[in-house]
C-alpha atoms as a PDB file:
ATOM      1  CA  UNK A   1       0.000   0.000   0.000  1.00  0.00           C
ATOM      2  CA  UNK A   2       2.670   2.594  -1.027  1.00  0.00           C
ATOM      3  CA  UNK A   3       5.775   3.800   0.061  1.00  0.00           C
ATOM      4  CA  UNK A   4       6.713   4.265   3.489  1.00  0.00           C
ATOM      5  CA  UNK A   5      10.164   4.223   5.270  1.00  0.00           C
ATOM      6  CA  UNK A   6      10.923   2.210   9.114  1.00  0.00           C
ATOM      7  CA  UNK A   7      11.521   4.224  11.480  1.00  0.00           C
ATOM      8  CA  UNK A   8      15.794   4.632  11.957  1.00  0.00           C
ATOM      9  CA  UNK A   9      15.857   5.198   8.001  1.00  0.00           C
ATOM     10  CA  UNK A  10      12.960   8.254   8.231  1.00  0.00           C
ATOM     11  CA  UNK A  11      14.926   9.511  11.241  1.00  0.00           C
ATOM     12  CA  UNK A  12      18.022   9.792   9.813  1.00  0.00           C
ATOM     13  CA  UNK A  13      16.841  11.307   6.042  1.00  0.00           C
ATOM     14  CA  UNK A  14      15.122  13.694   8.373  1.00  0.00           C
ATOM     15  CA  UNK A  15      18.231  14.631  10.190  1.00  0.00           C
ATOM     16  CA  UNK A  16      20.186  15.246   6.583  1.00  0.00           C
ATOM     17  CA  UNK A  17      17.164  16.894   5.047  1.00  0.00           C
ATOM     18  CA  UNK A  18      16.804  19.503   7.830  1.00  0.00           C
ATOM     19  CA  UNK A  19      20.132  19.839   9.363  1.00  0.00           C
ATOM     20  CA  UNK A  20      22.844  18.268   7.278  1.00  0.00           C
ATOM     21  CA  UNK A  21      21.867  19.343   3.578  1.00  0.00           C
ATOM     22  CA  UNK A  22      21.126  23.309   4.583  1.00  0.00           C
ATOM     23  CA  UNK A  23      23.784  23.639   6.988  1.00  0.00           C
ATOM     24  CA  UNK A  24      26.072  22.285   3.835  1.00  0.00           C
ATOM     25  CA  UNK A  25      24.887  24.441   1.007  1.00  0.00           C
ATOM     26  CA  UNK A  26      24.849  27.674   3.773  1.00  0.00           C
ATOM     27  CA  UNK A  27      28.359  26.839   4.542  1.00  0.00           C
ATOM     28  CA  UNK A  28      29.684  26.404   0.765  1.00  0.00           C
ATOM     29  CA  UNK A  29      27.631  29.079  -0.168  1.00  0.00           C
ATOM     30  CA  UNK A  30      29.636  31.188   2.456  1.00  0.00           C
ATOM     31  CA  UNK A  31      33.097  30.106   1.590  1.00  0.00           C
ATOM     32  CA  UNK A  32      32.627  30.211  -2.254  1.00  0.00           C
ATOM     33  CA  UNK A  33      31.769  34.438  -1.463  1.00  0.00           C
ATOM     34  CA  UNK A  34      34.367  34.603   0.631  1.00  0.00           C
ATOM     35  CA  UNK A  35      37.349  32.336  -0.598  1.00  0.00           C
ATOM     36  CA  UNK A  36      36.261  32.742  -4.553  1.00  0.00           C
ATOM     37  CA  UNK A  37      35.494  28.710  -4.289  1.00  0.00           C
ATOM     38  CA  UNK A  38      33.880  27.658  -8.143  1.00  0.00           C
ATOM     39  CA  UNK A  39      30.101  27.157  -8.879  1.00  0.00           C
ATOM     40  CA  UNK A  40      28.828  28.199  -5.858  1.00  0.00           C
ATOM     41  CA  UNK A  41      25.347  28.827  -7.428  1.00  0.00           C
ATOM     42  CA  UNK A  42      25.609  25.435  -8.969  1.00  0.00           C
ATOM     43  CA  UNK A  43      26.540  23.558  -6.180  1.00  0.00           C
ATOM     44  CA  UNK A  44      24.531  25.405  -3.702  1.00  0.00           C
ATOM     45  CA  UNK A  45      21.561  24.617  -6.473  1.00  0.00           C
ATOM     46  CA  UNK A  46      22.437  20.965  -6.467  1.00  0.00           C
ATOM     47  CA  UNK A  47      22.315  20.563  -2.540  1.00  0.00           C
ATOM     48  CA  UNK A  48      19.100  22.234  -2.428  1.00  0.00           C
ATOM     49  CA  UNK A  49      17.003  19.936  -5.369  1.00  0.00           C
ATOM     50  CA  UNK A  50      18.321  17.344  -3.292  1.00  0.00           C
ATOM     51  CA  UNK A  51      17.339  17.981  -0.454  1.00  0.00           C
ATOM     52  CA  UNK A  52      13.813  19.650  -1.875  1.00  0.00           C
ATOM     53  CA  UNK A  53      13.597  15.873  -3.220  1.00  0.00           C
ATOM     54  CA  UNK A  54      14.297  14.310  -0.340  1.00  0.00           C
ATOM     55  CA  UNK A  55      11.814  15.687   1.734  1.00  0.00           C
ATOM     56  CA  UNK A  56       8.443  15.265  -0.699  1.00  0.00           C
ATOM     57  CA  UNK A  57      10.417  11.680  -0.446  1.00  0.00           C
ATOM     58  CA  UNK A  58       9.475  11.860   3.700  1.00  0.00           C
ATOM     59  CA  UNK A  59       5.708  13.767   2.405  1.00  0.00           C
ATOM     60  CA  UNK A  60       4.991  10.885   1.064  1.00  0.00           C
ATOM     61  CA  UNK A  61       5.945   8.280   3.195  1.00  0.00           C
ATOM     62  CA  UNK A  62       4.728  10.201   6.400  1.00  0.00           C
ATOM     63  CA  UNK A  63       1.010  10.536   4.629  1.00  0.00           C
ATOM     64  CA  UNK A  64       0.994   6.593   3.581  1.00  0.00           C
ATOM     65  CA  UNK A  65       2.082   6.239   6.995  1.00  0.00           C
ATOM     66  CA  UNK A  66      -0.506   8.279   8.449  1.00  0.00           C
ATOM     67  CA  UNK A  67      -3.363   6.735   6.151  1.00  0.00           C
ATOM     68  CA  UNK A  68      -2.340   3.287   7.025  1.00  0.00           C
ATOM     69  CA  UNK A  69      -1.943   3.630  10.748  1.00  0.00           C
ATOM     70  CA  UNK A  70      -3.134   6.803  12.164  1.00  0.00           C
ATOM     71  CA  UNK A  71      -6.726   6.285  10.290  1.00  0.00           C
ATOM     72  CA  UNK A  72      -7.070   3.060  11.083  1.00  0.00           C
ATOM     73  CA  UNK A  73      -7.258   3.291  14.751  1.00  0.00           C
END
């Protein structure tokens, strides 16, 4: 009945989607300004369709989650 994800794996996505993956595109995003690192946009671009991805990846398995358990109590 769909996609969902056990418990450690959704725990740890979460953890990269909203600490690890922003914290890394804020921080080369910083460095390229300041140190003249290359394709900062691009990079910075990359890490966030990634992580944009990843979390309609946790949408969906949080609402099959939801519709499978939650609703059937």
């Amino acid at each position: 009945m769909g996609f969902t994800l056990d418990n450690k794996t959704y725990d740890l996505l979460k953890w990269i989607a909203m600490i690890v993956l922003p914290a890394l595109g804020t921080l080369y995003f910083a460095l390229a300004s300041i140190w003249g690192l290359p394709y900062g946009e691009q990079i910075v671009g990359t890490i966030t369709a990634i992580d944009t991805f990843l979390g309609a990846l946790l949408g969906v398995s949080t609402n099959n989650y939801n519709n499978k358990y939650v609703d059937s109590e």
